[in-house]
Structure formats: C-alpha cells, structure tokens
CSV table of C-alpha atoms and ligand atoms in Angstrom, one decimal:
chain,number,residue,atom,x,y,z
A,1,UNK,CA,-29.5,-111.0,28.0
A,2,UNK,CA,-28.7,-107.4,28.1
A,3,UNK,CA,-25.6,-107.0,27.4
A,4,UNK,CA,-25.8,-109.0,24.1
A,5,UNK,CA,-28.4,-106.6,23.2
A,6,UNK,CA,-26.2,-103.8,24.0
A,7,UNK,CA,-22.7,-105.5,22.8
A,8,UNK,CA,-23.6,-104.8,18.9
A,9,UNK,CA,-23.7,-101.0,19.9
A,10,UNK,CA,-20.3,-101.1,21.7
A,11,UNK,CA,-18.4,-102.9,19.1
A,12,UNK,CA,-15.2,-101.1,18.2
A,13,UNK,CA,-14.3,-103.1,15.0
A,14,UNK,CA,-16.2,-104.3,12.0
A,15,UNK,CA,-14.9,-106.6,9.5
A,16,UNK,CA,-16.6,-106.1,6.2
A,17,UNK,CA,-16.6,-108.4,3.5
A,18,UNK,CA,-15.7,-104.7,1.2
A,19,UNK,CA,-12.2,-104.8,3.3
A,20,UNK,CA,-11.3,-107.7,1.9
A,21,UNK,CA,-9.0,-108.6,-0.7
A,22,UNK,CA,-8.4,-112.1,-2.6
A,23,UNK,CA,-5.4,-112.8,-4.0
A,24,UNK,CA,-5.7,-114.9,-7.2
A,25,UNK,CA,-2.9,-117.1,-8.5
A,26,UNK,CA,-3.2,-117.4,-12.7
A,27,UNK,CA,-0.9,-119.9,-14.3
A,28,UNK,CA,-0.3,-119.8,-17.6
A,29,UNK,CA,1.1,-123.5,-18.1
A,30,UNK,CA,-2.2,-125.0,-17.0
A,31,UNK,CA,-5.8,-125.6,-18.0
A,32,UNK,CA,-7.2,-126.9,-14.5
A,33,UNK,CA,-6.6,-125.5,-11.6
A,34,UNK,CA,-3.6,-126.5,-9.5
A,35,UNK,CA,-3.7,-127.0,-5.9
A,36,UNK,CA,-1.2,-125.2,-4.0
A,37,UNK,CA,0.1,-127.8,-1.5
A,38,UNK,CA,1.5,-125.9,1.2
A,39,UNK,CA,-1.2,-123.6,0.7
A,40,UNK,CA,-5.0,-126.0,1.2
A,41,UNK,CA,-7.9,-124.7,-0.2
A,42,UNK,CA,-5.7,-122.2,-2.8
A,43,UNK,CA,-4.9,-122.6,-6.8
A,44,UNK,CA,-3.1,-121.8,-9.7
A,45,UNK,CA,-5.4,-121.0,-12.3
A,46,UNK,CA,-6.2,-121.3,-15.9
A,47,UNK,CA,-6.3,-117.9,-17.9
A,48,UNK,CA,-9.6,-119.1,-19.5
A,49,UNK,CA,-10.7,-119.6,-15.6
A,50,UNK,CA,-9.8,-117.2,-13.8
A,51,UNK,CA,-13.1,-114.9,-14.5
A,52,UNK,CA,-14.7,-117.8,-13.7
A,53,UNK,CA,-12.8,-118.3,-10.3
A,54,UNK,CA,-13.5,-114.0,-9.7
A,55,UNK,CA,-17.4,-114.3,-10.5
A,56,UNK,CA,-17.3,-116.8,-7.8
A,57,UNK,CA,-15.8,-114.6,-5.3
A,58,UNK,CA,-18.0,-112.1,-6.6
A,59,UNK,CA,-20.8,-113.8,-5.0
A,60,UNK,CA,-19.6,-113.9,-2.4
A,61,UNK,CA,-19.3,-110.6,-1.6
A,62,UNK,CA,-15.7,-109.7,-2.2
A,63,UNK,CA,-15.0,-106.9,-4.3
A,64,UNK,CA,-11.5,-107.0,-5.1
A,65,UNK,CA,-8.5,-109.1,-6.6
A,66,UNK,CA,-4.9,-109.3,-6.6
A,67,UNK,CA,-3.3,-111.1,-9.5
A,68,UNK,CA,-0.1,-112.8,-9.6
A,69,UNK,CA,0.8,-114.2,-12.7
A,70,UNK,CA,2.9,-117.6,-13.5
A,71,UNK,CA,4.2,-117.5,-16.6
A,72,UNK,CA,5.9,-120.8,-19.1
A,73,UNK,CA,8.4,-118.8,-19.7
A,74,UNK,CA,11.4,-117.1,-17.8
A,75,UNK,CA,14.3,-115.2,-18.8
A,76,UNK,CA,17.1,-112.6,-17.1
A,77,UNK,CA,15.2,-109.4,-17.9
A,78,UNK,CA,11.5,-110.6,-16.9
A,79,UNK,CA,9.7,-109.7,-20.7
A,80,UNK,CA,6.9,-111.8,-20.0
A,81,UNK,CA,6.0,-109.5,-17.1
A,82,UNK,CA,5.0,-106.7,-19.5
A,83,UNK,CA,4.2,-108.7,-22.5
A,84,UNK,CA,1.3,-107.4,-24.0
A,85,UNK,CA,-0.5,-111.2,-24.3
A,86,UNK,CA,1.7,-111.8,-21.2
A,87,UNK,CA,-0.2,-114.3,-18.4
A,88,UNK,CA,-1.5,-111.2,-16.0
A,89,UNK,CA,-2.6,-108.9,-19.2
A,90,UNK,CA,-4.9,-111.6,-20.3
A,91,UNK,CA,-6.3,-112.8,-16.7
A,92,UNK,CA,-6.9,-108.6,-16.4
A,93,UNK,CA,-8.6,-108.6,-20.0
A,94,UNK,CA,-10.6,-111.2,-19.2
A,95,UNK,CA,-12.1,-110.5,-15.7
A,96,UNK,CA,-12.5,-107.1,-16.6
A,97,UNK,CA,-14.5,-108.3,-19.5
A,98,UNK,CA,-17.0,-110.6,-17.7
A,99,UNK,CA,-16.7,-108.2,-14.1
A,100,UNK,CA,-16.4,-104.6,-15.1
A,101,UNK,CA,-16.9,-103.8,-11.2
A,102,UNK,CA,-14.5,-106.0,-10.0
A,103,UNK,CA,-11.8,-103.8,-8.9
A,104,UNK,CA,-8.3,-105.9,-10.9
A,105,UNK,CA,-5.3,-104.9,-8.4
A,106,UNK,CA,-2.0,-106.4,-9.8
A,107,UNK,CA,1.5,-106.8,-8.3
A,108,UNK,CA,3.9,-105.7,-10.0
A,109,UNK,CA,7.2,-106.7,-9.9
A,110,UNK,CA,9.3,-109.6,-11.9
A,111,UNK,CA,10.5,-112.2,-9.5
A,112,UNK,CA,8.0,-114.8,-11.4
A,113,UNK,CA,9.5,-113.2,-14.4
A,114,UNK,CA,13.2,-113.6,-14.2
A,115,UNK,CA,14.7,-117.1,-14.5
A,116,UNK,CA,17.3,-116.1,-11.6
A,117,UNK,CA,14.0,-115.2,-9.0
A,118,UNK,CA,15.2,-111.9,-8.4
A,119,UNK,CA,12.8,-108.6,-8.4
A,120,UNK,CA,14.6,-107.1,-11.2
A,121,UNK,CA,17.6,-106.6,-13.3
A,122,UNK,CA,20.7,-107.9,-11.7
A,123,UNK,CA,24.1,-107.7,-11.8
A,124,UNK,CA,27.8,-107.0,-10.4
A,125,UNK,CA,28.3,-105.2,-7.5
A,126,UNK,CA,30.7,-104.9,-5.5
A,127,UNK,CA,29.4,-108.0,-2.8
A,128,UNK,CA,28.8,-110.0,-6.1
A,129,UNK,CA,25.6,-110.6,-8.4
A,130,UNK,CA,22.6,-108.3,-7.0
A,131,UNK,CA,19.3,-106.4,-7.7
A,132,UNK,CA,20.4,-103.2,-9.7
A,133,UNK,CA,18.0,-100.0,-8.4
A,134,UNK,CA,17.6,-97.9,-11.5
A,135,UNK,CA,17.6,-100.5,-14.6
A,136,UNK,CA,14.9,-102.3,-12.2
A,137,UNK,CA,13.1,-99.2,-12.0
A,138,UNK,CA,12.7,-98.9,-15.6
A,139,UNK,CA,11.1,-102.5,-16.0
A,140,UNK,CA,8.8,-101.7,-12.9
A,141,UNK,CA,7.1,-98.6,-15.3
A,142,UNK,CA,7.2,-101.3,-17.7
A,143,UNK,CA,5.1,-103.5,-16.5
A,144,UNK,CA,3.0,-101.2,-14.8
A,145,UNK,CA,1.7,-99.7,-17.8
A,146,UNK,CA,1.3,-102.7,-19.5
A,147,UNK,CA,-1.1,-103.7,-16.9
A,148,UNK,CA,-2.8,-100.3,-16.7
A,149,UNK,CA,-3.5,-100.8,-20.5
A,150,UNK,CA,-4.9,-104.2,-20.0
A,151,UNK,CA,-7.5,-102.7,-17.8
A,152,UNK,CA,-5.9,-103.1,-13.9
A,153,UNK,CA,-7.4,-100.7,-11.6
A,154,UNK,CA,-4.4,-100.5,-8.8
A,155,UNK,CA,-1.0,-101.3,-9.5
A,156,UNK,CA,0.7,-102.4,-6.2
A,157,UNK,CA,4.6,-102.7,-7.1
A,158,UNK,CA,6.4,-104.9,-4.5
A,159,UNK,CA,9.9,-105.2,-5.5
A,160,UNK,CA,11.0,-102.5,-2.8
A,161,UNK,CA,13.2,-100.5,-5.6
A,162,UNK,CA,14.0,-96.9,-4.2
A,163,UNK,CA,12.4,-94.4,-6.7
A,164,UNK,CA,9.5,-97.1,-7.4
A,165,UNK,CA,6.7,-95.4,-6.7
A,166,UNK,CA,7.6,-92.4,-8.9
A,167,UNK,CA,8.7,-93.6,-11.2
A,168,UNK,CA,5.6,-95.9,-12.1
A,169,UNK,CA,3.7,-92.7,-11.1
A,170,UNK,CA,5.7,-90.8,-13.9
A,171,UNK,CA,5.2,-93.5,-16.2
A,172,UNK,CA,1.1,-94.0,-15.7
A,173,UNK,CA,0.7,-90.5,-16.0
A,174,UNK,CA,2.4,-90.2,-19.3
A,175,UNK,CA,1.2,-92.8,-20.5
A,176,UNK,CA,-2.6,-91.3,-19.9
A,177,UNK,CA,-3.6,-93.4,-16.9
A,178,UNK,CA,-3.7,-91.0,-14.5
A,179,UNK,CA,-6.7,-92.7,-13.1
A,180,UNK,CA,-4.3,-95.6,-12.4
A,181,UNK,CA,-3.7,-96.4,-8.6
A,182,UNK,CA,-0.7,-97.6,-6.9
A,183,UNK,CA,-0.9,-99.4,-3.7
A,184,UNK,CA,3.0,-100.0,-2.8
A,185,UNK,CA,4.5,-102.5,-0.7
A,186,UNK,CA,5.5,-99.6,1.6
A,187,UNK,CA,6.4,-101.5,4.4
A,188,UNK,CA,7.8,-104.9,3.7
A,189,UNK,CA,9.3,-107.3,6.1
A,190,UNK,CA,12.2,-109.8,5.2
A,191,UNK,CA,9.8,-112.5,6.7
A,192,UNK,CA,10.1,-116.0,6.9
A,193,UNK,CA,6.5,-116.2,6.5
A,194,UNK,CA,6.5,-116.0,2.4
A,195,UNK,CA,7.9,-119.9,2.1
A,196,UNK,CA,4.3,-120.9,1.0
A,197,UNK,CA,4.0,-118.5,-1.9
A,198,UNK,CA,7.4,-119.2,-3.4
A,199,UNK,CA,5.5,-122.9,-4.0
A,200,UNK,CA,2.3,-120.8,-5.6
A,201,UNK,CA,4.1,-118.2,-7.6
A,202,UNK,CA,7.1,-120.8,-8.5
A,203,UNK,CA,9.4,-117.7,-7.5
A,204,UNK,CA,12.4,-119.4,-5.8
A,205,UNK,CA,16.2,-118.5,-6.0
A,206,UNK,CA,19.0,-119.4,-8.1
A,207,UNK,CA,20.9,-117.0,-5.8
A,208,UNK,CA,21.0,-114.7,-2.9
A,209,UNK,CA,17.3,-113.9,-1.4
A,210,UNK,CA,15.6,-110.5,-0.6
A,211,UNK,CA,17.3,-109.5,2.6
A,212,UNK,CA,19.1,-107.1,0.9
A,213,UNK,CA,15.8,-105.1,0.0
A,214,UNK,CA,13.6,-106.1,2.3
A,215,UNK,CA,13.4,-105.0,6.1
A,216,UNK,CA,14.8,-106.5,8.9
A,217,UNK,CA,11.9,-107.6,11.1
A,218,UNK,CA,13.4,-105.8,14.0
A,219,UNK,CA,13.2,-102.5,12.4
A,220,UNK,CA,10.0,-100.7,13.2
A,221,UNK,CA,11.1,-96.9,12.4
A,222,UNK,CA,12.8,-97.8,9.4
A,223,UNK,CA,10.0,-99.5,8.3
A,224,UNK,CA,7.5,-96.4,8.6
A,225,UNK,CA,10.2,-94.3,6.9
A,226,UNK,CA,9.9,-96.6,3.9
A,227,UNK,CA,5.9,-95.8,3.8
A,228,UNK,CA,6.8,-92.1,4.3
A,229,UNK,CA,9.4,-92.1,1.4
A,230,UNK,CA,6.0,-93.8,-0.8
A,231,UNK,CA,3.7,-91.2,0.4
A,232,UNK,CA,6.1,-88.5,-0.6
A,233,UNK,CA,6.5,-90.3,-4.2
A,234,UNK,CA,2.6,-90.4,-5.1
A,235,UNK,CA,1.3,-93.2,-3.4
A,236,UNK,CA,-2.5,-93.6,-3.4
A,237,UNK,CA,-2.6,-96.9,-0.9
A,238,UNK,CA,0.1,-98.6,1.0
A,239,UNK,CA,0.6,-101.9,2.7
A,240,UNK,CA,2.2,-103.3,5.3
A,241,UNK,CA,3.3,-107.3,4.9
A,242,UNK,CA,3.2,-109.4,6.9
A,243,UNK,CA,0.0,-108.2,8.7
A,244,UNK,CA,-0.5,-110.2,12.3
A,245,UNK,CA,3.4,-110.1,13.5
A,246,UNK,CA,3.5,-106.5,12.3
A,247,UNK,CA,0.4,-104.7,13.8
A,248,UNK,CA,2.6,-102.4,15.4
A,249,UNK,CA,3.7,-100.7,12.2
A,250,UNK,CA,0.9,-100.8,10.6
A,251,UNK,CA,-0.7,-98.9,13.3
A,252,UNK,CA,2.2,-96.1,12.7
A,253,UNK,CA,1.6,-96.0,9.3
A,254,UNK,CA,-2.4,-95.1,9.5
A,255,UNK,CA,-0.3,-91.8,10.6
A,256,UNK,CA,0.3,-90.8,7.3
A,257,UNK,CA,-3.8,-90.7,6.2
A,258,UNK,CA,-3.6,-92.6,3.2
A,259,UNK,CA,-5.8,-95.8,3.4
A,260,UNK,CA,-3.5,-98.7,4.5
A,261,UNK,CA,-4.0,-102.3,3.4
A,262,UNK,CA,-2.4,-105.1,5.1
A,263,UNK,CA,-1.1,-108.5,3.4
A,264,UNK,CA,-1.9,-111.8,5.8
A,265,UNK,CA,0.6,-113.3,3.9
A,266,UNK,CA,1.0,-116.9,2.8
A,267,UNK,CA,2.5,-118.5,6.1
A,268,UNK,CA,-0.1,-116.8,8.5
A,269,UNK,CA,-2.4,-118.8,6.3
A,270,UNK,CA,-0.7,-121.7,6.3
A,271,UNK,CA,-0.3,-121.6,10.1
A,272,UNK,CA,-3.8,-121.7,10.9
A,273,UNK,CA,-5.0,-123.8,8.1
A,274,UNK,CA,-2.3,-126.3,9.4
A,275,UNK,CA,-3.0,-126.1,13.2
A,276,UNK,CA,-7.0,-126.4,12.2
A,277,UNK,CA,-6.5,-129.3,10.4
A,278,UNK,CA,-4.6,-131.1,13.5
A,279,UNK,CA,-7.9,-130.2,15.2
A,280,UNK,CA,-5.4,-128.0,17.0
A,281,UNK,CA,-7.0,-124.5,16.6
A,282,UNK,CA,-10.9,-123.6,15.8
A,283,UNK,CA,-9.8,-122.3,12.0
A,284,UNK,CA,-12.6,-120.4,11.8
A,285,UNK,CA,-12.5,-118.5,14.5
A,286,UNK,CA,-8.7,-117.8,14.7
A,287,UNK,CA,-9.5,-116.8,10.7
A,288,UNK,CA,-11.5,-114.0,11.9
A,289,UNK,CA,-10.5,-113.1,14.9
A,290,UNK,CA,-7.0,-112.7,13.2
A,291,UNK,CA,-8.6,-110.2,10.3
A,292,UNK,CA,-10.6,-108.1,13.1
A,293,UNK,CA,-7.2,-107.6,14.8
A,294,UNK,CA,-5.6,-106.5,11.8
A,295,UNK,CA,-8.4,-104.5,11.1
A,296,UNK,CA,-8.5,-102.9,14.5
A,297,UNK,CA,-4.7,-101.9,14.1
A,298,UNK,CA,-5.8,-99.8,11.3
A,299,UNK,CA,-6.1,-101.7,8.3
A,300,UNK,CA,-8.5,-100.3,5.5
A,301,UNK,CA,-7.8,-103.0,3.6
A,302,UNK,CA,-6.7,-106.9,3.9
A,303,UNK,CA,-5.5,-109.2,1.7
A,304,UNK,CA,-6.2,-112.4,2.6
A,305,UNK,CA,-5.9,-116.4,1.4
A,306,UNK,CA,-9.3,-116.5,3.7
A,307,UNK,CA,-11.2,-114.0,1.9
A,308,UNK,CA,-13.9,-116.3,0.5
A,309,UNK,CA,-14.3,-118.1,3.3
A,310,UNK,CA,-14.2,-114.9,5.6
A,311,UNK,CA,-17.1,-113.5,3.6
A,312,UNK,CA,-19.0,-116.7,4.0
A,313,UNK,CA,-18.2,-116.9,7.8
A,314,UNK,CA,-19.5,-113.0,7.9
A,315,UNK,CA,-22.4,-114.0,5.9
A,316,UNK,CA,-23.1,-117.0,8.2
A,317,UNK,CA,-23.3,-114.2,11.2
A,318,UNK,CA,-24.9,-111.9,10.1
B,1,ZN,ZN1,9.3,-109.7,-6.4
C-alpha cells in the first residue's frame, strides 16, 4: 500500500499527451478516408476532412500534426510539392482555419512528389541515375516556403540533402517567415522499418532506394554528426527515426540542447499492432511502455501512429 502511494513521487518519466505528435496522411485523389492496410487503425484522408480528422485529435488532447501529402499527380521535378493549391497547402489552409492552435508541422521533401520516388531532382552520376545535392536543395526551399505561406508552423525537411537546413533557413527568412521552424530529420536511419509508409504515402521506387542518403544502421557517431551538422545550420528541433531500435542516438543527440523529437515510425507500429492482434502482445501496454522508453531516452517530442489512442490510454489513467 505504501509504496503505491509513494511510487507517483519517484516516477522518473512522464508521458504527456503535449509530447505527442500525430502524423496525418491527406490524399488528394479521395473523398473518404482510405484505410492504410499494412497500417490498422490509420488513413488517407480527404482535403475537405482532414480538419475534421485534427478537431478530433484535438479532443483528444494532442496538440500537434504532421502532414504528408498524396498528391493525383506526379512528375520528375515534384511541382505539386510546392504548388500553391497543392494537396498539403490546402490540408494546412484548412486546419489552420478551423484550429488556429493546432500547431501544422509538415514534411518536406518530394518523394510523394516525383514520379521516380526519389527525394529530389535526380540524375547521372557517375554509379548511374541518383539524388542530385544542390538542384534538390533548391526545391527543398521551394516547398518550404510554400508551406510556410499556407500557414505551417514547423517545416521538418526529411530528404537528408547536405546544406538542407540552411538553405530552407535562408529561404524562410527571406521570404519573411522568420517565425517559421524547422525540425530536420537530423538523424535518419536507412531502416527497414518504413515498408508500411511507402503503402500510405504511395512513395515507392522506380529505381535505386535511399541507402545512399540515409545512415547505415550500424553507424551511431555518424549519425550524431548529421544532427550536429543541422544544429550548426539553424536548426530549431531535430529528430531521430526510427525511435525504439535507436534510443541510443537519440540519447547523444539531447547533447546538443535543442529539443529532440523522435519518429516511432511506421513498422514499430505495425509490429505491435500486428503481434496485439495475434493476441500475441498486450498492445496497449507495449504502446506505452514503448513511448515512455523513448521518452526516457530523451525525447521532447514523439511522433507516433498511436497518438490518439496514447492520449486516450493516458486519459484512461489518469
Ligand atoms: Zn523523401
């Protein structure tokens, strides 16, 4: 009896419904949402629902929103990703009309964009067709600003460019949205954990993958030194992603004193949702207990698929 009087004093870790972070799928080909198969209990949805979907969160208790946007169409140099009626400008116009305080975080990058599935512009180098660093830089501003202007509160770029984060930085600033933040996909494994997205965000390849720009999941220093390189370039937030295999790094980066978010990215989801629905795992609490870990490694911040739920199940309690 005591010591579950005393245990609420001694606890180490709180997860708050305010860390969380719901990612938001909008598809611009639909007008119902779309269940994502390999992903239960997530959707594509509708432009003229998404504020919908957000208010719903909203009551939830979460606070914050990352959009991804599918758009109908694709081509090699991603110009629906900055499109000014583009899929993600509207979904941003719109909560932001009906949700003022919601706070609209947006990736920012063009793999959903470009009709070969790559981050940016690509083209001939010397080991064949490839990402090309600077003309993808360019776009990244691009887009950026085209968000910014549509009301997004954070920008988190996640293409892993070198020169990213200043160069959005650059472009923000003179474009008047200094107020603007970027949260960068500092620290970004090559993981074999994204599969389940590729099926929300329709982002596959016509050639080649990411390994080339992505870290090796071995790679633990390198990995901090990409965060450090964002820090020096004017990053406000960064991320490390995947969270649960990578706890170590993101642990390292809380070094650096800028608030650190975490993406539980699309397979961690899938893993529990898949063993809970075996009956194998308690999905629940595995759910939680896998958020307060990533929160107790230093994590300001987590995206997560469970976020609803997790704010329900903190609700539930309290
Ligand atoms: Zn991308």
């Amino acid at each position: 009896m005591r010591r579950r009087i005393v245990q609420p004093l001694l606890c180490e870790t709180e997860l708050r419904k305010t860390d969380l972070v719901a990612p938001v799928f909008v598809d611009e080909s639909t007008d119902a949402p779309l269940p994502i198969a390999s992903m239960p209990g997530q959707f594509r949805h509708p432009v003229d629902g998404v504020a919908g979907y957000c208010e719903r969160l909203w009551n939830a208790g979460i606070r914050a929103v990352l959009l991804f946007g599918v758009p109908i169409a694709k081509d090699g140099e991603a110009t629906e990703a900055y499109a000014t009626d583009g899929v993600v400008q509207r979904a941003v116009r719109s909560i932001k009309e009906h949700l003022p305080q919601m706070v609209v975080v947006t990736d920012v990058c063009a793999c959903e964009y470009t009709d070969h599935g790559h981050c940016g512009i690509v083209g001939e180098t010397a080991d064949g067709p490839d990402l090309l660093n600077d003309p993808s830089l360019e776009l990244m501003a691009q887009i950026a600003v085209s968000h910014a202007q549509s009301g997004a509160d954070i920008v988190a770029p996640s293409c892993m460019l070198d020169g990213m984060v200043r160069a959005i930085r650059e472009a923000l600033d003179s474009a008047g949205h200094q107020d603007v933040l970027i949260m960068s996909y500092s620290s970004k494994f090559a993981s074999a954990l994204y599969g389940p997205f590729r099926d929300a965000a329709d982002s596959g390849f016509a050639f080649g993958d990411r390994t080339t720009y992505q870290i090796s999941p071995g790679n633990a220093r390198e990995a901090v030194m990409e965060s450090e390189l964002d820090v020096v370039e004017g990053a406000d937030i960064l991320m490390v992603k995947p969270a649960t295999l990578y706890l170590d790094v993101l642990a390292a980066v809380t070094e650096f004193g800028l608030p650190v978010a975490a993406y539980q990215v699309s397979g961690e989801y899938a893993m529990i949702k898949a063993a809970a629905e075996r009956g194998w795992l308690d999905e629940r609490a595995v759910a939680l207990e896998s958020l307060t870990a990533i929160r107790r490694a230093g994590a300001d911040l987590i995206i997560t698929y469970f976020a609803e739920d997790a704010a329900r199940w903190l609700d539930e309690e309290q």
